[in-house]
Amino acid sequence: MRRKLDKIRVLVIGGAGYIGSHTVKLLQEHGARVTILDNFSTGKKFLVQSNDLVEGDLGDSRLTDGLFSKTSYDAVMHFAAFSIVGESVQNPLKYYRNNVGKTAVLIESMLKYGVKRFVFSSTAAVYGEPEVTPITEEHPLRPKNPYGRSKVMVENMLSDVSAAAGMEYVALRYFNAAGADPSASIGESHEPETHLIPIILQAAGGRREVVKLFGTDYPTPDGTCIRDYIHVNDLADAHILALEALLDGKGSDVYNLGCGKGYSVREVIDMARKVTGKEIRVLEEKRREGDPAVLVASSDKIKKDLGWKPDYDNLETIIETAWRWHGKVR
Ligand code: UFG
């Protein structure tokens, strides 16, 4: 049975982003009262789902001290990270400063005001090149880039702060987030766009000439990379469950989030052709640096511990919802 979140107050940092906005919408559907803190560096005004919006930076301790002193928040959810792997290699300090340094400032501010529940957006990039598939949470953490390392650093920081100061956290390691709310009122919107499904749908919608296919010589059945695509609303649902677990005093934990089924880049393109009825031109290119051949999650732990179950368990529905959103020219 789901606990109602009626009197629960949540500060959602990065609530104007892709995954943050879908989670804000669902939190409110569960009755929670949500304040969004977003600096709009990558967030979008048209994704804001709460009337309670504070425009500002998570690293601004005067601002967060003010928020925590004024309102008694039951929990913080933190989505406000930079997340482009290639950019993190070019500009690692941007990632360490924002994703790690500012998160430390935020947690200090939380502790100062006794806010001790934290749901953190982590990533499959913490694992690096997998040794076994599907990947469980016990898999060694060997990130291959500054983005993944920044997320491992925060996970370590949370574990240390949890031991020292009694903070309780859930870190959710997302695999490939995709799709959009079926209402098509919110969806994925990045500039520049680097993710496969939105790029394919831009091509389907005539807003891009061609999809560049990065690498056709991987050790996979069709030579292209295999990923585990998870619908953004199923990710949002996992945040609700994580919050409920923290409210129930279940303690800190770390969970993978994927559907447990891999699709190759070619399979994703073929499925998008089927869903959209468009041709979608493809240009085969060499490999993109740093891409593991196969990334597929075991999400058994969150299913067992928190009762999570994906509602959008197939690629066709995921792409259909994304297409409904991208059809509205963003
Ligand atoms: N791809 C293409 N052409 C494109 C874009 C992507 O062929 O134009 C390929 C990539 O090479 C990769 C697959 O499509 O094989 C998926 O690429 P995405 O960029 O959509 O996603 P990634 O798997 O690279 O990255 C995602 C998240 C990261 C996270 C990572 C975890 O976006 O934030 O999963 O490994 F770090």
CSV table of C-alpha atoms and ligand atoms in Angstrom, one decimal:
chain,number,residue,atom,x,y,z
A,1,MET,CA,0.0,0.0,0.0
A,2,ARG,CA,1.3,3.4,-0.9
A,3,ARG,CA,1.5,6.0,1.9
A,4,LYS,CA,-0.2,9.2,0.9
A,5,LEU,CA,2.2,12.1,0.7
A,6,ASP,CA,-0.4,14.6,1.7
A,7,LYS,CA,1.5,16.6,4.3
A,8,ILE,CA,4.9,15.9,2.9
A,9,ARG,CA,7.0,18.9,1.8
A,10,VAL,CA,9.8,18.2,-0.7
A,11,LEU,CA,12.4,20.5,-2.1
A,12,VAL,CA,13.2,19.4,-5.7
A,13,ILE,CA,16.5,20.8,-7.0
A,14,GLY,CA,16.6,20.6,-10.7
A,15,GLY,CA,12.8,20.3,-10.9
A,16,ALA,CA,12.7,22.1,-14.2
A,17,GLY,CA,14.8,19.4,-15.9
A,18,TYR,CA,13.7,16.3,-17.8
A,19,ILE,CA,13.6,13.7,-15.0
A,20,GLY,CA,13.0,16.4,-12.3
A,21,SER,CA,9.8,17.7,-14.0
A,22,HIS,CA,8.3,14.3,-14.4
A,23,THR,CA,9.0,13.5,-10.7
A,24,VAL,CA,7.5,16.9,-9.6
A,25,LYS,CA,4.3,16.1,-11.5
A,26,LEU,CA,4.1,12.6,-9.9
A,27,LEU,CA,4.9,13.9,-6.4
A,28,GLN,CA,2.0,16.3,-6.6
A,29,GLU,CA,-0.3,13.6,-7.9
A,30,HIS,CA,0.6,11.8,-4.7
A,31,GLY,CA,-0.4,14.8,-2.7
A,32,ALA,CA,3.1,16.1,-1.8
A,33,ARG,CA,3.8,19.9,-1.7
A,34,VAL,CA,6.8,20.6,-3.9
A,35,THR,CA,9.1,23.6,-4.0
A,36,ILE,CA,11.4,23.6,-7.1
A,37,LEU,CA,14.8,25.2,-6.9
A,38,ASP,CA,16.4,25.5,-10.4
A,39,ASN,CA,19.0,27.9,-11.9
A,40,PHE,CA,17.7,27.2,-15.4
A,41,SER,CA,21.2,26.5,-16.7
A,42,THR,CA,19.7,23.5,-18.4
A,43,GLY,CA,16.2,23.5,-17.0
A,44,LYS,CA,13.3,24.9,-18.9
A,45,LYS,CA,10.5,27.2,-17.8
A,46,PHE,CA,8.0,25.2,-19.9
A,47,LEU,CA,8.8,22.1,-17.8
A,48,VAL,CA,8.0,23.7,-14.4
A,49,GLN,CA,5.2,21.8,-12.8
A,50,SER,CA,4.8,23.6,-9.4
A,51,ASN,CA,3.7,27.1,-8.6
A,52,ASP,CA,6.3,27.2,-5.9
A,53,LEU,CA,9.4,28.0,-7.9
A,54,VAL,CA,12.6,29.5,-6.6
A,55,GLU,CA,15.1,30.5,-9.3
A,56,GLY,CA,18.6,30.1,-7.9
A,57,ASP,CA,21.6,27.9,-7.5
A,58,LEU,CA,22.0,24.9,-5.2
A,59,GLY,CA,25.5,26.1,-4.3
A,60,ASP,CA,24.1,29.4,-2.9
A,61,SER,CA,24.1,28.6,0.8
A,62,ARG,CA,22.4,31.9,1.7
A,63,LEU,CA,19.6,31.0,-0.6
A,64,THR,CA,19.2,27.4,0.7
A,65,ASP,CA,19.7,28.5,4.3
A,66,GLY,CA,16.8,30.9,3.7
A,67,LEU,CA,14.6,28.1,2.3
A,68,PHE,CA,15.4,25.6,5.0
A,69,SER,CA,14.9,28.2,7.8
A,70,LYS,CA,11.5,29.3,6.4
A,71,THR,CA,10.0,25.9,5.6
A,72,SER,CA,10.3,22.6,7.3
A,73,TYR,CA,11.1,20.2,4.4
A,74,ASP,CA,10.7,16.5,4.9
A,75,ALA,CA,13.1,15.6,2.2
A,76,VAL,CA,15.3,17.0,-0.7
A,77,MET,CA,15.5,15.4,-4.1
A,78,HIS,CA,18.5,16.4,-6.1
A,79,PHE,CA,18.4,16.3,-9.9
A,80,ALA,CA,20.6,19.3,-10.6
A,81,ALA,CA,23.7,17.8,-12.3
A,82,PHE,CA,25.5,18.3,-15.5
A,83,SER,CA,25.3,14.9,-17.3
A,84,ILE,CA,27.1,15.0,-20.7
A,85,VAL,CA,29.9,12.5,-20.7
A,86,GLY,CA,31.9,14.1,-23.5
A,87,GLU,CA,31.7,17.5,-22.0
A,88,SER,CA,32.9,16.2,-18.7
A,89,VAL,CA,36.0,14.9,-20.3
A,90,GLN,CA,36.6,18.3,-21.9
A,91,ASN,CA,35.7,20.4,-18.9
A,92,PRO,CA,36.1,18.2,-15.8
A,93,LEU,CA,36.1,21.1,-13.3
A,94,LYS,CA,32.6,22.2,-14.4
A,95,TYR,CA,31.5,18.8,-13.3
A,96,TYR,CA,33.4,18.6,-10.1
A,97,ARG,CA,32.4,22.1,-9.1
A,98,ASN,CA,28.7,21.7,-9.8
A,99,ASN,CA,28.0,18.0,-9.3
A,100,VAL,CA,30.3,17.5,-6.3
A,101,GLY,CA,31.3,20.9,-4.7
A,102,LYS,CA,27.8,22.5,-4.8
A,103,THR,CA,26.2,19.3,-3.5
A,104,ALA,CA,28.5,19.4,-0.5
A,105,VAL,CA,27.4,23.0,0.1
A,106,LEU,CA,23.7,21.9,-0.2
A,107,ILE,CA,24.1,19.0,2.3
A,108,GLU,CA,25.8,21.3,4.8
A,109,SER,CA,22.9,23.7,4.6
A,110,MET,CA,20.4,20.8,5.0
A,111,LEU,CA,22.2,19.5,8.1
A,112,LYS,CA,22.3,23.0,9.6
A,113,TYR,CA,18.5,23.0,9.6
A,114,GLY,CA,18.0,19.3,10.4
A,115,VAL,CA,16.8,18.2,6.9
A,116,LYS,CA,18.0,14.6,6.8
A,117,ARG,CA,16.3,12.8,4.0
A,118,PHE,CA,17.9,12.9,0.5
A,119,VAL,CA,17.1,11.2,-2.8
A,120,PHE,CA,20.0,11.5,-5.2
A,121,SER,CA,20.1,11.0,-9.0
A,122,SER,CA,23.0,8.8,-9.7
A,123,THR,CA,23.8,7.0,-12.9
A,124,ALA,CA,24.9,3.7,-14.6
A,125,ALA,CA,28.1,5.7,-15.5
A,126,VAL,CA,29.4,4.8,-12.0
A,127,TYR,CA,30.1,1.3,-13.2
A,128,GLY,CA,32.3,2.0,-16.2
A,129,GLU,CA,32.9,-0.9,-18.5
A,130,PRO,CA,30.8,-3.8,-17.1
A,131,GLU,CA,32.4,-7.1,-16.2
A,132,VAL,CA,29.1,-8.9,-16.0
A,133,THR,CA,25.7,-8.3,-17.4
A,134,PRO,CA,23.1,-7.6,-16.1
A,135,ILE,CA,24.8,-5.2,-13.7
A,136,THR,CA,23.9,-5.4,-10.1
A,137,GLU,CA,24.6,-2.8,-7.4
A,138,GLU,CA,27.5,-5.0,-6.2
A,139,HIS,CA,29.4,-4.5,-9.4
A,140,PRO,CA,32.7,-2.6,-8.9
A,141,LEU,CA,32.5,1.1,-9.4
A,142,ARG,CA,35.1,2.0,-12.0
A,143,PRO,CA,33.8,5.1,-13.8
A,144,LYS,CA,35.5,5.9,-17.1
A,145,ASN,CA,34.9,9.7,-17.1
A,146,PRO,CA,34.6,12.7,-14.9
A,147,TYR,CA,30.8,12.7,-15.0
A,148,GLY,CA,30.7,9.1,-13.6
A,149,ARG,CA,33.4,10.0,-11.1
A,150,SER,CA,31.5,13.0,-9.9
A,151,LYS,CA,28.5,10.8,-9.1
A,152,VAL,CA,30.7,8.2,-7.3
A,153,MET,CA,32.1,11.1,-5.2
A,154,VAL,CA,28.7,12.2,-4.2
A,155,GLU,CA,27.6,8.6,-3.4
A,156,ASN,CA,30.7,8.3,-1.1
A,157,MET,CA,30.0,11.7,0.4
A,158,LEU,CA,26.4,10.7,1.2
A,159,SER,CA,27.6,7.4,2.8
A,160,ASP,CA,30.1,9.3,5.0
A,161,VAL,CA,27.6,12.0,6.0
A,162,SER,CA,25.0,9.3,6.7
A,163,ALA,CA,27.5,7.6,9.1
A,164,ALA,CA,28.6,10.9,10.7
A,165,ALA,CA,25.4,13.0,10.9
A,166,GLY,CA,22.5,10.5,10.6
A,167,MET,CA,21.4,11.7,7.1
A,168,GLU,CA,19.5,9.0,5.3
A,169,TYR,CA,19.6,8.8,1.5
A,170,VAL,CA,18.6,6.8,-1.5
A,171,ALA,CA,20.9,7.0,-4.5
A,172,LEU,CA,19.2,5.9,-7.7
A,173,ARG,CA,21.5,4.7,-10.5
A,174,TYR,CA,19.6,5.5,-13.7
A,175,PHE,CA,20.3,3.6,-16.9
A,176,ASN,CA,19.0,5.2,-20.1
A,177,ALA,CA,16.1,7.5,-19.3
A,178,ALA,CA,13.7,7.9,-22.2
A,179,GLY,CA,10.1,8.7,-23.2
A,180,ALA,CA,7.8,11.4,-22.0
A,181,ASP,CA,4.7,11.8,-19.9
A,182,PRO,CA,1.7,10.3,-21.9
A,183,SER,CA,-0.1,13.7,-21.7
A,184,ALA,CA,2.8,15.1,-23.8
A,185,SER,CA,2.7,18.2,-21.5
A,186,ILE,CA,6.3,17.6,-20.5
A,187,GLY,CA,9.2,15.6,-22.1
A,188,GLU,CA,12.9,15.6,-23.0
A,189,SER,CA,14.5,18.8,-24.1
A,190,HIS,CA,18.2,19.3,-24.1
A,191,GLU,CA,20.4,21.8,-26.0
A,192,PRO,CA,22.5,20.5,-27.5
A,193,GLU,CA,20.7,17.2,-27.7
A,194,THR,CA,23.1,14.2,-27.4
A,195,HIS,CA,20.7,11.4,-26.5
A,196,LEU,CA,19.8,8.7,-29.0
A,197,ILE,CA,16.0,8.7,-28.9
A,198,PRO,CA,15.4,12.4,-29.1
A,199,ILE,CA,17.9,12.7,-31.9
A,200,ILE,CA,16.2,9.9,-33.9
A,201,LEU,CA,12.8,11.6,-33.4
A,202,GLN,CA,14.2,15.0,-34.4
A,203,ALA,CA,15.2,13.2,-37.7
A,204,ALA,CA,11.8,11.6,-38.0
A,205,GLY,CA,10.2,15.0,-37.5
A,206,GLY,CA,12.3,16.7,-40.2
A,207,ARG,CA,14.3,18.8,-37.7
A,208,ARG,CA,17.5,16.9,-38.4
A,209,GLU,CA,18.8,15.5,-41.7
A,210,VAL,CA,20.3,12.3,-40.4
A,211,VAL,CA,21.1,10.2,-37.4
A,212,LYS,CA,24.8,9.5,-36.9
A,213,LEU,CA,25.2,5.9,-35.8
A,214,PHE,CA,28.3,5.8,-33.6
A,215,GLY,CA,30.0,2.4,-34.1
A,216,THR,CA,29.0,-0.7,-36.0
A,217,ASP,CA,31.8,-2.9,-34.9
A,218,TYR,CA,30.9,-3.6,-31.3
A,219,PRO,CA,30.9,-7.2,-30.1
A,220,THR,CA,27.1,-7.3,-30.1
A,221,PRO,CA,24.7,-9.3,-32.5
A,222,ASP,CA,24.3,-6.3,-34.9
A,223,GLY,CA,27.5,-4.5,-34.1
A,224,THR,CA,25.9,-1.5,-32.4
A,225,CYS,CA,25.8,-0.6,-28.7
A,226,ILE,CA,23.1,-2.1,-26.4
A,227,ARG,CA,21.4,0.0,-23.8
A,228,ASP,CA,18.6,-0.5,-21.2
A,229,TYR,CA,15.9,2.2,-21.8
A,230,ILE,CA,13.7,3.1,-18.9
A,231,HIS,CA,10.6,5.3,-19.1
A,232,VAL,CA,11.0,8.6,-17.3
A,233,ASN,CA,7.7,8.0,-15.4
A,234,ASP,CA,9.0,4.7,-14.1
A,235,LEU,CA,12.0,6.6,-12.9
A,236,ALA,CA,9.8,9.2,-11.3
A,237,ASP,CA,7.8,6.4,-9.6
A,238,ALA,CA,11.0,5.0,-8.1
A,239,HIS,CA,11.6,8.4,-6.5
A,240,ILE,CA,8.2,8.3,-4.8
A,241,LEU,CA,9.0,4.8,-3.5
A,242,ALA,CA,12.5,6.0,-2.3
A,243,LEU,CA,10.9,8.9,-0.5
A,244,GLU,CA,8.3,6.6,1.1
A,245,ALA,CA,11.1,4.2,2.2
A,246,LEU,CA,12.9,7.1,3.9
A,247,LEU,CA,9.8,8.4,5.6
A,248,ASP,CA,9.2,4.8,6.9
A,249,GLY,CA,12.7,4.8,8.3
A,250,LYS,CA,14.0,2.1,6.1
A,251,GLY,CA,17.5,3.7,6.0
A,252,SER,CA,20.0,4.5,3.3
A,253,ASP,CA,20.4,2.5,0.2
A,254,VAL,CA,21.5,2.4,-3.4
A,255,TYR,CA,19.4,1.0,-6.3
A,256,ASN,CA,19.8,0.4,-10.0
A,257,LEU,CA,17.0,1.5,-12.3
A,258,GLY,CA,16.5,-0.1,-15.7
A,259,CYS,CA,14.1,-2.4,-17.4
A,260,GLY,CA,16.6,-5.3,-17.5
A,261,LYS,CA,16.3,-5.6,-21.3
A,262,GLY,CA,18.8,-4.3,-23.8
A,263,TYR,CA,18.1,-2.8,-27.3
A,264,SER,CA,20.8,-2.1,-29.8
A,265,VAL,CA,21.0,1.3,-31.5
A,266,ARG,CA,19.8,-0.3,-34.8
A,267,GLU,CA,16.8,-1.8,-32.9
A,268,VAL,CA,15.9,1.6,-31.5
A,269,ILE,CA,16.1,3.2,-34.9
A,270,ASP,CA,13.9,0.4,-36.4
A,271,MET,CA,11.4,0.7,-33.6
A,272,ALA,CA,11.3,4.5,-34.2
A,273,ARG,CA,10.6,3.9,-37.9
A,274,LYS,CA,7.7,1.6,-37.0
A,275,VAL,CA,6.2,4.0,-34.4
A,276,THR,CA,6.6,7.2,-36.5
A,277,GLY,CA,6.1,5.7,-40.0
A,278,LYS,CA,9.0,7.9,-41.2
A,279,GLU,CA,12.1,6.7,-43.1
A,280,ILE,CA,14.8,8.1,-40.7
A,281,ARG,CA,18.2,8.4,-42.5
A,282,VAL,CA,21.2,6.9,-40.9
A,283,LEU,CA,24.9,7.7,-41.4
A,284,GLU,CA,27.3,5.1,-40.0
A,285,GLU,CA,30.2,6.7,-38.2
A,286,LYS,CA,33.1,5.5,-36.1
A,287,ARG,CA,32.7,4.8,-32.4
A,288,ARG,CA,32.0,7.6,-29.9
A,289,GLU,CA,34.7,7.6,-27.3
A,290,GLY,CA,33.9,6.1,-24.0
A,291,ASP,CA,30.8,4.1,-25.0
A,292,PRO,CA,30.6,0.7,-23.4
A,293,ALA,CA,29.3,-2.0,-25.7
A,294,VAL,CA,26.5,-3.2,-23.5
A,295,LEU,CA,24.8,-1.6,-20.4
A,296,VAL,CA,21.9,-3.6,-19.0
A,297,ALA,CA,20.7,-3.3,-15.4
A,298,SER,CA,19.5,-5.8,-12.9
A,299,SER,CA,16.8,-3.9,-11.0
A,300,ASP,CA,15.9,-6.9,-8.8
A,301,LYS,CA,17.0,-5.1,-5.6
A,302,ILE,CA,14.5,-2.2,-5.9
A,303,LYS,CA,11.8,-4.5,-7.1
A,304,LYS,CA,12.3,-6.7,-4.0
A,305,ASP,CA,13.0,-4.0,-1.4
A,306,LEU,CA,10.6,-1.3,-2.5
A,307,GLY,CA,8.1,-3.1,-4.8
A,308,TRP,CA,9.1,-1.0,-7.9
A,309,LYS,CA,7.7,-2.3,-11.2
A,310,PRO,CA,8.0,-0.6,-14.5
A,311,ASP,CA,4.7,0.3,-16.2
A,312,TYR,CA,6.2,1.1,-19.6
A,313,ASP,CA,8.2,-2.1,-20.0
A,314,ASN,CA,8.7,-2.0,-23.7
A,315,LEU,CA,10.6,0.1,-26.2
A,316,GLU,CA,7.6,0.7,-28.5
A,317,THR,CA,5.5,2.4,-25.7
A,318,ILE,CA,8.6,4.4,-24.6
A,319,ILE,CA,9.2,5.7,-28.1
A,320,GLU,CA,5.4,6.3,-28.7
A,321,THR,CA,5.3,8.6,-25.6
A,322,ALA,CA,8.5,10.4,-26.7
A,323,TRP,CA,7.1,10.9,-30.3
A,324,ARG,CA,3.9,12.4,-28.9
A,325,TRP,CA,6.1,15.0,-27.1
A,326,HIS,CA,8.5,15.6,-29.9
A,327,GLY,CA,5.7,15.9,-32.4
A,328,LYS,CA,4.9,19.2,-30.6
A,329,VAL,CA,8.1,20.8,-32.1
A,330,ARG,CA,10.3,21.6,-29.2
B,1,UFG,N1,24.2,7.1,-30.2
B,1,UFG,C1,24.3,7.2,-31.6
B,1,UFG,N2,24.0,8.4,-32.2
B,1,UFG,C2,23.7,9.5,-31.5
B,1,UFG,C3,23.5,9.4,-30.1
B,1,UFG,C4,23.8,8.2,-29.5
B,1,UFG,O1,24.6,6.2,-32.2
B,1,UFG,O2,23.5,10.5,-32.2
B,1,UFG,C5,24.4,5.9,-29.5
B,1,UFG,C6,25.5,6.0,-28.5
B,1,UFG,O3,26.8,5.8,-29.1
B,1,UFG,C7,25.2,4.9,-27.5
B,1,UFG,C8,23.6,4.9,-27.6
B,1,UFG,O4,23.3,5.5,-28.8
B,1,UFG,O5,25.7,3.7,-28.0
B,1,UFG,C9,23.0,5.6,-26.4
B,1,UFG,O6,23.6,6.9,-26.3
B,1,UFG,P1,23.0,8.1,-25.4
B,1,UFG,O7,23.9,9.2,-25.6
B,1,UFG,O8,21.5,8.2,-25.7
B,1,UFG,O9,23.1,7.5,-24.0
B,1,UFG,P2,24.4,6.9,-23.2
B,1,UFG,O10,24.2,5.4,-23.0
B,1,UFG,O11,25.7,7.3,-23.8
B,1,UFG,O12,24.3,7.7,-21.8
B,1,UFG,C10,23.3,7.5,-20.8
B,1,UFG,C11,23.1,8.8,-20.1
B,1,UFG,C12,24.4,9.3,-19.4
B,1,UFG,C13,24.9,8.2,-18.5
B,1,UFG,C14,25.0,6.9,-19.3
B,1,UFG,C15,25.3,5.8,-18.4
B,1,UFG,O13,22.7,9.8,-21.0
B,1,UFG,O14,24.1,10.4,-18.6
B,1,UFG,O15,23.8,6.6,-19.9
B,1,UFG,O16,26.2,4.9,-19.0
B,1,UFG,F1,26.1,8.5,-18.1
